[in-house]
Amino acid sequence: MRAQMNPHFIFNTLNAIQQLISESEKEKALNYLSKFSKLIRLVLQKSDKQSNSIEVELSMLSYYLELEALRFVNKFTYHFDVALNINKESTFIPSMLLQPYVENAVIHGLLNKTSPGHLEIKLEDIDNRIVCTIVDNGIGRRNSSLINQAKLKHHESLGMKVTEERIHMIENSTHQRVEIDIIDLEDSQGNATGTKVMIKIPIEL
């Protein structure tokens, strides 16, 4: 499951810390390193578990987004919205299931925008399922694909591949379906305005 954390993210984070040190930005480097170490500690401690509490999963996502926001200054903002009827400490979801979708929203949707972007992560309890909605106002999947083609990037995200395999395993072992819906957002003229991902997880998992 640790493979779901993109190795490029780890490499780029270490490079960013090194850059801050070389620029004598010691305080910023220490802050960056502190957040990075907390994230890695959580991943090492929790990612081998089949499931984690929503509180733990959101902590990992929060550290990841903080680090990316520090690395890409003024590129995007983010917000978590957890419904009041969800007990974050006692409600469990599959470990790191959300992380690759959040990473995709940042890397492929928001960072390619010419203006600041925003990411919204919402969790609700609907019909005994945790429904996680990840919405970005980025450039959209089609535009992102065109950029990747221009850069000759055709590799499949390892994190997404691992996630898809895990979902199949969960469904086979529990006989319950984890639903993933990906919606391309557009304005009235058909221009891309972002992407919405809805992940529906039975609470019994």
JSON list of C-alpha atoms in Angstrom, two decimals:
[
{"chain": "A", "resi": 1, "resn": "MET", "atom": "CA", "xyz": [0.00, 0.00, 0.00]},
{"chain": "A", "resi": 2, "resn": "ARG", "atom": "CA", "xyz": [2.96, 2.30, 0.51]},
{"chain": "A", "resi": 3, "resn": "ALA", "atom": "CA", "xyz": [3.39, 2.22, -3.26]},
{"chain": "A", "resi": 4, "resn": "GLN", "atom": "CA", "xyz": [0.33, 4.45, -3.42]},
{"chain": "A", "resi": 5, "resn": "MET", "atom": "CA", "xyz": [2.50, 7.36, -2.31]},
{"chain": "A", "resi": 6, "resn": "ASN", "atom": "CA", "xyz": [4.09, 8.65, -5.48]},
{"chain": "A", "resi": 7, "resn": "PRO", "atom": "CA", "xyz": [7.91, 8.29, -5.29]},
{"chain": "A", "resi": 8, "resn": "HIS", "atom": "CA", "xyz": [8.16, 11.48, -7.37]},
{"chain": "A", "resi": 9, "resn": "PHE", "atom": "CA", "xyz": [6.43, 13.33, -4.53]},
{"chain": "A", "resi": 10, "resn": "ILE", "atom": "CA", "xyz": [9.03, 12.09, -2.03]},
{"chain": "A", "resi": 11, "resn": "PHE", "atom": "CA", "xyz": [11.91, 12.95, -4.36]},
{"chain": "A", "resi": 12, "resn": "ASN", "atom": "CA", "xyz": [10.51, 16.41, -5.11]},
{"chain": "A", "resi": 13, "resn": "THR", "atom": "CA", "xyz": [9.89, 17.11, -1.44]},
{"chain": "A", "resi": 14, "resn": "LEU", "atom": "CA", "xyz": [13.49, 16.30, -0.55]},
{"chain": "A", "resi": 15, "resn": "ASN", "atom": "CA", "xyz": [14.67, 18.49, -3.43]},
{"chain": "A", "resi": 16, "resn": "ALA", "atom": "CA", "xyz": [12.52, 21.35, -2.16]},
{"chain": "A", "resi": 17, "resn": "ILE", "atom": "CA", "xyz": [14.01, 21.03, 1.33]},
{"chain": "A", "resi": 18, "resn": "GLN", "atom": "CA", "xyz": [17.52, 20.97, -0.14]},
{"chain": "A", "resi": 19, "resn": "GLN", "atom": "CA", "xyz": [16.72, 24.08, -2.19]},
{"chain": "A", "resi": 20, "resn": "LEU", "atom": "CA", "xyz": [15.50, 25.96, 0.89]},
{"chain": "A", "resi": 21, "resn": "ILE", "atom": "CA", "xyz": [18.68, 25.03, 2.77]},
{"chain": "A", "resi": 22, "resn": "SER", "atom": "CA", "xyz": [20.88, 26.18, -0.12]},
{"chain": "A", "resi": 23, "resn": "GLU", "atom": "CA", "xyz": [19.00, 29.50, -0.13]},
{"chain": "A", "resi": 24, "resn": "SER", "atom": "CA", "xyz": [19.59, 29.88, 3.64]},
{"chain": "A", "resi": 25, "resn": "GLU", "atom": "CA", "xyz": [15.85, 29.59, 4.32]},
{"chain": "A", "resi": 26, "resn": "LYS", "atom": "CA", "xyz": [16.54, 27.54, 7.44]},
{"chain": "A", "resi": 27, "resn": "GLU", "atom": "CA", "xyz": [13.23, 28.18, 9.21]},
{"chain": "A", "resi": 28, "resn": "LYS", "atom": "CA", "xyz": [11.18, 27.28, 6.13]},
{"chain": "A", "resi": 29, "resn": "ALA", "atom": "CA", "xyz": [13.30, 24.18, 5.56]},
{"chain": "A", "resi": 30, "resn": "LEU", "atom": "CA", "xyz": [12.78, 23.01, 9.16]},
{"chain": "A", "resi": 31, "resn": "ASN", "atom": "CA", "xyz": [9.02, 23.58, 8.89]},
{"chain": "A", "resi": 32, "resn": "TYR", "atom": "CA", "xyz": [8.90, 21.67, 5.61]},
{"chain": "A", "resi": 33, "resn": "LEU", "atom": "CA", "xyz": [11.01, 18.85, 7.04]},
{"chain": "A", "resi": 34, "resn": "SER", "atom": "CA", "xyz": [8.84, 18.62, 10.16]},
{"chain": "A", "resi": 35, "resn": "LYS", "atom": "CA", "xyz": [5.65, 18.18, 8.13]},
{"chain": "A", "resi": 36, "resn": "PHE", "atom": "CA", "xyz": [7.34, 15.72, 5.78]},
{"chain": "A", "resi": 37, "resn": "SER", "atom": "CA", "xyz": [8.63, 13.57, 8.67]},
{"chain": "A", "resi": 38, "resn": "LYS", "atom": "CA", "xyz": [5.15, 13.51, 10.26]},
{"chain": "A", "resi": 39, "resn": "LEU", "atom": "CA", "xyz": [3.63, 12.36, 6.98]},
{"chain": "A", "resi": 40, "resn": "ILE", "atom": "CA", "xyz": [6.23, 9.63, 6.42]},
{"chain": "A", "resi": 41, "resn": "ARG", "atom": "CA", "xyz": [5.85, 8.43, 10.02]},
{"chain": "A", "resi": 42, "resn": "LEU", "atom": "CA", "xyz": [2.08, 8.15, 9.58]},
{"chain": "A", "resi": 43, "resn": "VAL", "atom": "CA", "xyz": [2.44, 6.34, 6.27]},
{"chain": "A", "resi": 44, "resn": "LEU", "atom": "CA", "xyz": [4.93, 3.84, 7.72]},
{"chain": "A", "resi": 45, "resn": "GLN", "atom": "CA", "xyz": [2.76, 3.23, 10.78]},
{"chain": "A", "resi": 46, "resn": "LYS", "atom": "CA", "xyz": [-0.65, 3.11, 9.17]},
{"chain": "A", "resi": 47, "resn": "SER", "atom": "CA", "xyz": [-0.44, 2.22, 5.48]},
{"chain": "A", "resi": 48, "resn": "ASP", "atom": "CA", "xyz": [0.01, -1.53, 6.07]},
{"chain": "A", "resi": 49, "resn": "LYS", "atom": "CA", "xyz": [-3.34, -1.68, 7.85]},
{"chain": "A", "resi": 50, "resn": "GLN", "atom": "CA", "xyz": [-6.32, -2.74, 5.77]},
{"chain": "A", "resi": 51, "resn": "SER", "atom": "CA", "xyz": [-8.28, 0.22, 7.11]},
{"chain": "A", "resi": 52, "resn": "ASN", "atom": "CA", "xyz": [-7.75, 3.35, 9.19]},
{"chain": "A", "resi": 53, "resn": "SER", "atom": "CA", "xyz": [-10.01, 5.77, 10.96]},
{"chain": "A", "resi": 54, "resn": "ILE", "atom": "CA", "xyz": [-11.17, 8.73, 8.92]},
{"chain": "A", "resi": 55, "resn": "GLU", "atom": "CA", "xyz": [-9.23, 10.91, 11.35]},
{"chain": "A", "resi": 56, "resn": "VAL", "atom": "CA", "xyz": [-5.95, 9.16, 10.45]},
{"chain": "A", "resi": 57, "resn": "GLU", "atom": "CA", "xyz": [-6.68, 9.21, 6.72]},
{"chain": "A", "resi": 58, "resn": "LEU", "atom": "CA", "xyz": [-7.49, 12.92, 6.77]},
{"chain": "A", "resi": 59, "resn": "SER", "atom": "CA", "xyz": [-4.30, 13.61, 8.74]},
{"chain": "A", "resi": 60, "resn": "MET", "atom": "CA", "xyz": [-2.22, 11.96, 6.01]},
{"chain": "A", "resi": 61, "resn": "LEU", "atom": "CA", "xyz": [-4.08, 13.88, 3.31]},
{"chain": "A", "resi": 62, "resn": "SER", "atom": "CA", "xyz": [-3.67, 17.12, 5.23]},
{"chain": "A", "resi": 63, "resn": "TYR", "atom": "CA", "xyz": [0.11, 16.70, 5.59]},
{"chain": "A", "resi": 64, "resn": "TYR", "atom": "CA", "xyz": [0.39, 15.82, 1.90]},
{"chain": "A", "resi": 65, "resn": "LEU", "atom": "CA", "xyz": [-1.59, 18.90, 0.82]},
{"chain": "A", "resi": 66, "resn": "GLU", "atom": "CA", "xyz": [0.31, 21.18, 3.22]},
{"chain": "A", "resi": 67, "resn": "LEU", "atom": "CA", "xyz": [3.60, 20.05, 1.68]},
{"chain": "A", "resi": 68, "resn": "GLU", "atom": "CA", "xyz": [2.38, 20.54, -1.89]},
{"chain": "A", "resi": 69, "resn": "ALA", "atom": "CA", "xyz": [0.96, 23.96, -1.00]},
{"chain": "A", "resi": 70, "resn": "LEU", "atom": "CA", "xyz": [4.34, 24.93, 0.47]},
{"chain": "A", "resi": 71, "resn": "ARG", "atom": "CA", "xyz": [6.19, 23.66, -2.59]},
{"chain": "A", "resi": 72, "resn": "PHE", "atom": "CA", "xyz": [3.83, 25.38, -5.04]},
{"chain": "A", "resi": 73, "resn": "VAL", "atom": "CA", "xyz": [3.25, 28.73, -3.35]},
{"chain": "A", "resi": 74, "resn": "ASN", "atom": "CA", "xyz": [-0.05, 30.43, -4.25]},
{"chain": "A", "resi": 75, "resn": "LYS", "atom": "CA", "xyz": [-0.97, 27.69, -6.74]},
{"chain": "A", "resi": 76, "resn": "PHE", "atom": "CA", "xyz": [-3.95, 26.26, -4.86]},
{"chain": "A", "resi": 77, "resn": "THR", "atom": "CA", "xyz": [-5.98, 26.22, -1.67]},
{"chain": "A", "resi": 78, "resn": "TYR", "atom": "CA", "xyz": [-7.88, 23.30, -0.15]},
{"chain": "A", "resi": 79, "resn": "HIS", "atom": "CA", "xyz": [-10.65, 22.62, 2.33]},
{"chain": "A", "resi": 80, "resn": "PHE", "atom": "CA", "xyz": [-11.97, 19.57, 4.20]},
{"chain": "A", "resi": 81, "resn": "ASP", "atom": "CA", "xyz": [-15.68, 19.31, 4.98]},
{"chain": "A", "resi": 82, "resn": "VAL", "atom": "CA", "xyz": [-16.71, 16.35, 7.17]},
{"chain": "A", "resi": 83, "resn": "ALA", "atom": "CA", "xyz": [-20.40, 15.89, 7.94]},
{"chain": "A", "resi": 84, "resn": "LEU", "atom": "CA", "xyz": [-21.32, 16.25, 11.61]},
{"chain": "A", "resi": 85, "resn": "ASN", "atom": "CA", "xyz": [-22.90, 12.79, 11.72]},
{"chain": "A", "resi": 86, "resn": "ILE", "atom": "CA", "xyz": [-19.54, 11.12, 10.98]},
{"chain": "A", "resi": 87, "resn": "ASN", "atom": "CA", "xyz": [-17.43, 10.07, 13.94]},
{"chain": "A", "resi": 88, "resn": "LYS", "atom": "CA", "xyz": [-13.92, 10.50, 12.54]},
{"chain": "A", "resi": 89, "resn": "GLU", "atom": "CA", "xyz": [-12.29, 8.39, 15.27]},
{"chain": "A", "resi": 90, "resn": "SER", "atom": "CA", "xyz": [-14.57, 5.36, 15.08]},
{"chain": "A", "resi": 91, "resn": "THR", "atom": "CA", "xyz": [-15.46, 5.28, 11.37]},
{"chain": "A", "resi": 92, "resn": "PHE", "atom": "CA", "xyz": [-12.96, 3.34, 9.28]},
{"chain": "A", "resi": 93, "resn": "ILE", "atom": "CA", "xyz": [-12.24, 3.33, 5.54]},
{"chain": "A", "resi": 94, "resn": "PRO", "atom": "CA", "xyz": [-9.68, 1.38, 3.45]},
{"chain": "A", "resi": 95, "resn": "SER", "atom": "CA", "xyz": [-6.15, 2.64, 4.04]},
{"chain": "A", "resi": 96, "resn": "MET", "atom": "CA", "xyz": [-4.95, 5.36, 1.64]},
{"chain": "A", "resi": 97, "resn": "LEU", "atom": "CA", "xyz": [-7.84, 4.77, -0.74]},
{"chain": "A", "resi": 98, "resn": "LEU", "atom": "CA", "xyz": [-8.44, 8.50, -1.22]},
{"chain": "A", "resi": 99, "resn": "GLN", "atom": "CA", "xyz": [-4.82, 9.62, -1.54]},
{"chain": "A", "resi": 100, "resn": "PRO", "atom": "CA", "xyz": [-4.21, 8.84, -5.25]},
{"chain": "A", "resi": 101, "resn": "TYR", "atom": "CA", "xyz": [-7.39, 10.68, -6.27]},
{"chain": "A", "resi": 102, "resn": "VAL", "atom": "CA", "xyz": [-6.37, 13.74, -4.24]},
{"chain": "A", "resi": 103, "resn": "GLU", "atom": "CA", "xyz": [-2.87, 13.60, -5.72]},
{"chain": "A", "resi": 104, "resn": "ASN", "atom": "CA", "xyz": [-4.29, 13.37, -9.25]},
{"chain": "A", "resi": 105, "resn": "ALA", "atom": "CA", "xyz": [-6.46, 16.43, -8.61]},
{"chain": "A", "resi": 106, "resn": "VAL", "atom": "CA", "xyz": [-3.42, 18.43, -7.49]},
{"chain": "A", "resi": 107, "resn": "ILE", "atom": "CA", "xyz": [-0.83, 17.26, -10.02]},
{"chain": "A", "resi": 108, "resn": "HIS", "atom": "CA", "xyz": [-2.97, 16.94, -13.14]},
{"chain": "A", "resi": 109, "resn": "GLY", "atom": "CA", "xyz": [-5.74, 19.41, -12.43]},
{"chain": "A", "resi": 110, "resn": "LEU", "atom": "CA", "xyz": [-4.59, 22.31, -10.27]},
{"chain": "A", "resi": 111, "resn": "LEU", "atom": "CA", "xyz": [-0.87, 22.73, -10.91]},
{"chain": "A", "resi": 112, "resn": "ASN", "atom": "CA", "xyz": [-1.42, 23.23, -14.64]},
{"chain": "A", "resi": 113, "resn": "LYS", "atom": "CA", "xyz": [-3.79, 26.15, -14.05]},
{"chain": "A", "resi": 114, "resn": "THR", "atom": "CA", "xyz": [-2.53, 29.64, -14.84]},
{"chain": "A", "resi": 115, "resn": "SER", "atom": "CA", "xyz": [-4.62, 31.03, -11.97]},
{"chain": "A", "resi": 116, "resn": "PRO", "atom": "CA", "xyz": [-4.85, 29.79, -8.36]},
{"chain": "A", "resi": 117, "resn": "GLY", "atom": "CA", "xyz": [-6.92, 26.64, -7.98]},
{"chain": "A", "resi": 118, "resn": "HIS", "atom": "CA", "xyz": [-9.02, 25.15, -5.21]},
{"chain": "A", "resi": 119, "resn": "LEU", "atom": "CA", "xyz": [-9.59, 21.61, -3.95]},
{"chain": "A", "resi": 120, "resn": "GLU", "atom": "CA", "xyz": [-12.63, 20.60, -1.91]},
{"chain": "A", "resi": 121, "resn": "ILE", "atom": "CA", "xyz": [-12.75, 17.26, -0.07]},
{"chain": "A", "resi": 122, "resn": "LYS", "atom": "CA", "xyz": [-16.14, 16.43, 1.41]},
{"chain": "A", "resi": 123, "resn": "LEU", "atom": "CA", "xyz": [-17.15, 13.36, 3.44]},
{"chain": "A", "resi": 124, "resn": "GLU", "atom": "CA", "xyz": [-20.76, 12.42, 4.09]},
{"chain": "A", "resi": 125, "resn": "ASP", "atom": "CA", "xyz": [-22.62, 9.46, 5.61]},
{"chain": "A", "resi": 126, "resn": "ILE", "atom": "CA", "xyz": [-25.37, 8.61, 3.12]},
{"chain": "A", "resi": 127, "resn": "ASP", "atom": "CA", "xyz": [-27.40, 5.37, 3.29]},
{"chain": "A", "resi": 128, "resn": "ASN", "atom": "CA", "xyz": [-24.80, 3.66, 5.48]},
{"chain": "A", "resi": 129, "resn": "ARG", "atom": "CA", "xyz": [-21.98, 4.54, 3.10]},
{"chain": "A", "resi": 130, "resn": "ILE", "atom": "CA", "xyz": [-19.16, 7.04, 3.42]},
{"chain": "A", "resi": 131, "resn": "VAL", "atom": "CA", "xyz": [-19.37, 9.22, 0.33]},
{"chain": "A", "resi": 132, "resn": "CYS", "atom": "CA", "xyz": [-16.16, 11.14, -0.36]},
{"chain": "A", "resi": 133, "resn": "THR", "atom": "CA", "xyz": [-16.42, 13.87, -2.98]},
{"chain": "A", "resi": 134, "resn": "ILE", "atom": "CA", "xyz": [-13.17, 15.35, -4.31]},
{"chain": "A", "resi": 135, "resn": "VAL", "atom": "CA", "xyz": [-13.72, 18.42, -6.47]},
{"chain": "A", "resi": 136, "resn": "ASP", "atom": "CA", "xyz": [-11.05, 20.53, -8.15]},
{"chain": "A", "resi": 137, "resn": "ASN", "atom": "CA", "xyz": [-11.47, 23.56, -10.40]},
{"chain": "A", "resi": 138, "resn": "GLY", "atom": "CA", "xyz": [-8.48, 22.55, -12.49]},
{"chain": "A", "resi": 139, "resn": "ILE", "atom": "CA", "xyz": [-7.95, 22.21, -16.23]},
{"chain": "A", "resi": 140, "resn": "GLY", "atom": "CA", "xyz": [-9.90, 18.96, -16.61]},
{"chain": "A", "resi": 141, "resn": "ARG", "atom": "CA", "xyz": [-8.88, 15.47, -17.63]},
{"chain": "A", "resi": 142, "resn": "ARG", "atom": "CA", "xyz": [-8.86, 16.07, -21.39]},
{"chain": "A", "resi": 143, "resn": "ASN", "atom": "CA", "xyz": [-6.60, 19.11, -21.19]},
{"chain": "A", "resi": 144, "resn": "SER", "atom": "CA", "xyz": [-4.33, 17.32, -18.73]},
{"chain": "A", "resi": 145, "resn": "SER", "atom": "CA", "xyz": [-4.07, 14.35, -21.10]},
{"chain": "A", "resi": 146, "resn": "LEU", "atom": "CA", "xyz": [-3.11, 16.66, -23.97]},
{"chain": "A", "resi": 147, "resn": "ILE", "atom": "CA", "xyz": [-0.37, 18.25, -21.84]},
{"chain": "A", "resi": 148, "resn": "ASN", "atom": "CA", "xyz": [0.97, 14.83, -20.83]},
{"chain": "A", "resi": 149, "resn": "GLN", "atom": "CA", "xyz": [0.99, 13.71, -24.47]},
{"chain": "A", "resi": 150, "resn": "ALA", "atom": "CA", "xyz": [2.91, 16.83, -25.46]},
{"chain": "A", "resi": 151, "resn": "LYS", "atom": "CA", "xyz": [5.44, 16.03, -22.73]},
{"chain": "A", "resi": 152, "resn": "LEU", "atom": "CA", "xyz": [5.53, 12.37, -23.84]},
{"chain": "A", "resi": 153, "resn": "LYS", "atom": "CA", "xyz": [4.22, 11.25, -20.46]},
{"chain": "A", "resi": 154, "resn": "HIS", "atom": "CA", "xyz": [2.27, 8.07, -21.01]},
{"chain": "A", "resi": 155, "resn": "HIS", "atom": "CA", "xyz": [3.00, 6.25, -17.75]},
{"chain": "A", "resi": 156, "resn": "GLU", "atom": "CA", "xyz": [0.10, 5.05, -15.61]},
{"chain": "A", "resi": 157, "resn": "SER", "atom": "CA", "xyz": [-0.01, 6.26, -12.03]},
{"chain": "A", "resi": 158, "resn": "LEU", "atom": "CA", "xyz": [1.29, 3.45, -9.80]},
{"chain": "A", "resi": 159, "resn": "GLY", "atom": "CA", "xyz": [-0.88, 4.71, -6.96]},
{"chain": "A", "resi": 160, "resn": "MET", "atom": "CA", "xyz": [-4.01, 4.54, -9.11]},
{"chain": "A", "resi": 161, "resn": "LYS", "atom": "CA", "xyz": [-3.13, 1.06, -10.35]},
{"chain": "A", "resi": 162, "resn": "VAL", "atom": "CA", "xyz": [-2.61, -0.19, -6.79]},
{"chain": "A", "resi": 163, "resn": "THR", "atom": "CA", "xyz": [-5.88, 1.45, -5.73]},
{"chain": "A", "resi": 164, "resn": "GLU", "atom": "CA", "xyz": [-7.85, -0.23, -8.53]},
{"chain": "A", "resi": 165, "resn": "GLU", "atom": "CA", "xyz": [-6.38, -3.62, -7.59]},
{"chain": "A", "resi": 166, "resn": "ARG", "atom": "CA", "xyz": [-7.26, -3.05, -3.93]},
{"chain": "A", "resi": 167, "resn": "ILE", "atom": "CA", "xyz": [-10.83, -2.10, -4.77]},
{"chain": "A", "resi": 168, "resn": "HIS", "atom": "CA", "xyz": [-11.24, -5.37, -6.69]},
{"chain": "A", "resi": 169, "resn": "MET", "atom": "CA", "xyz": [-9.81, -7.31, -3.74]},
{"chain": "A", "resi": 170, "resn": "ILE", "atom": "CA", "xyz": [-12.11, -5.53, -1.26]},
{"chain": "A", "resi": 171, "resn": "GLU", "atom": "CA", "xyz": [-15.16, -6.22, -3.42]},
{"chain": "A", "resi": 172, "resn": "ASN", "atom": "CA", "xyz": [-14.23, -9.89, -3.88]},
{"chain": "A", "resi": 173, "resn": "SER", "atom": "CA", "xyz": [-13.65, -10.47, -0.16]},
{"chain": "A", "resi": 174, "resn": "THR", "atom": "CA", "xyz": [-16.63, -8.49, 1.19]},
{"chain": "A", "resi": 175, "resn": "HIS", "atom": "CA", "xyz": [-19.11, -8.92, -1.69]},
{"chain": "A", "resi": 176, "resn": "GLN", "atom": "CA", "xyz": [-19.82, -5.21, -1.41]},
{"chain": "A", "resi": 177, "resn": "ARG", "atom": "CA", "xyz": [-19.19, -2.65, -4.09]},
{"chain": "A", "resi": 178, "resn": "VAL", "atom": "CA", "xyz": [-16.95, 0.40, -3.76]},
{"chain": "A", "resi": 179, "resn": "GLU", "atom": "CA", "xyz": [-18.34, 2.84, -6.32]},
{"chain": "A", "resi": 180, "resn": "ILE", "atom": "CA", "xyz": [-16.08, 5.33, -8.10]},
{"chain": "A", "resi": 181, "resn": "ASP", "atom": "CA", "xyz": [-17.67, 8.00, -10.28]},
{"chain": "A", "resi": 182, "resn": "ILE", "atom": "CA", "xyz": [-15.50, 10.53, -12.16]},
{"chain": "A", "resi": 183, "resn": "ILE", "atom": "CA", "xyz": [-17.33, 13.52, -13.62]},
{"chain": "A", "resi": 184, "resn": "ASP", "atom": "CA", "xyz": [-15.83, 16.08, -15.99]},
{"chain": "A", "resi": 185, "resn": "LEU", "atom": "CA", "xyz": [-17.10, 19.54, -15.01]},
{"chain": "A", "resi": 186, "resn": "GLU", "atom": "CA", "xyz": [-17.88, 22.07, -17.75]},
{"chain": "A", "resi": 187, "resn": "ASP", "atom": "CA", "xyz": [-19.34, 25.55, -18.10]},
{"chain": "A", "resi": 188, "resn": "SER", "atom": "CA", "xyz": [-22.29, 26.41, -20.37]},
{"chain": "A", "resi": 189, "resn": "GLN", "atom": "CA", "xyz": [-19.92, 26.70, -23.36]},
{"chain": "A", "resi": 190, "resn": "GLY", "atom": "CA", "xyz": [-18.48, 23.23, -22.79]},
{"chain": "A", "resi": 191, "resn": "ASN", "atom": "CA", "xyz": [-15.16, 24.48, -21.44]},
{"chain": "A", "resi": 192, "resn": "ALA", "atom": "CA", "xyz": [-13.54, 22.38, -18.72]},
{"chain": "A", "resi": 193, "resn": "THR", "atom": "CA", "xyz": [-13.96, 23.78, -15.21]},
{"chain": "A", "resi": 194, "resn": "GLY", "atom": "CA", "xyz": [-12.52, 20.91, -13.22]},
{"chain": "A", "resi": 195, "resn": "THR", "atom": "CA", "xyz": [-13.13, 17.34, -12.16]},
{"chain": "A", "resi": 196, "resn": "LYS", "atom": "CA", "xyz": [-15.34, 15.71, -9.54]},
{"chain": "A", "resi": 197, "resn": "VAL", "atom": "CA", "xyz": [-14.59, 12.27, -8.09]},
{"chain": "A", "resi": 198, "resn": "MET", "atom": "CA", "xyz": [-17.17, 10.53, -5.91]},
{"chain": "A", "resi": 199, "resn": "ILE", "atom": "CA", "xyz": [-16.05, 7.50, -3.89]},
{"chain": "A", "resi": 200, "resn": "LYS", "atom": "CA", "xyz": [-18.79, 5.53, -2.14]},
{"chain": "A", "resi": 201, "resn": "ILE", "atom": "CA", "xyz": [-17.55, 3.16, 0.56]},
{"chain": "A", "resi": 202, "resn": "PRO", "atom": "CA", "xyz": [-19.84, 0.81, 2.54]},
{"chain": "A", "resi": 203, "resn": "ILE", "atom": "CA", "xyz": [-19.32, 1.57, 6.23]},
{"chain": "A", "resi": 204, "resn": "GLU", "atom": "CA", "xyz": [-19.14, -2.16, 7.06]},
{"chain": "A", "resi": 205, "resn": "LEU", "atom": "CA", "xyz": [-15.75, -2.29, 5.32]}
]
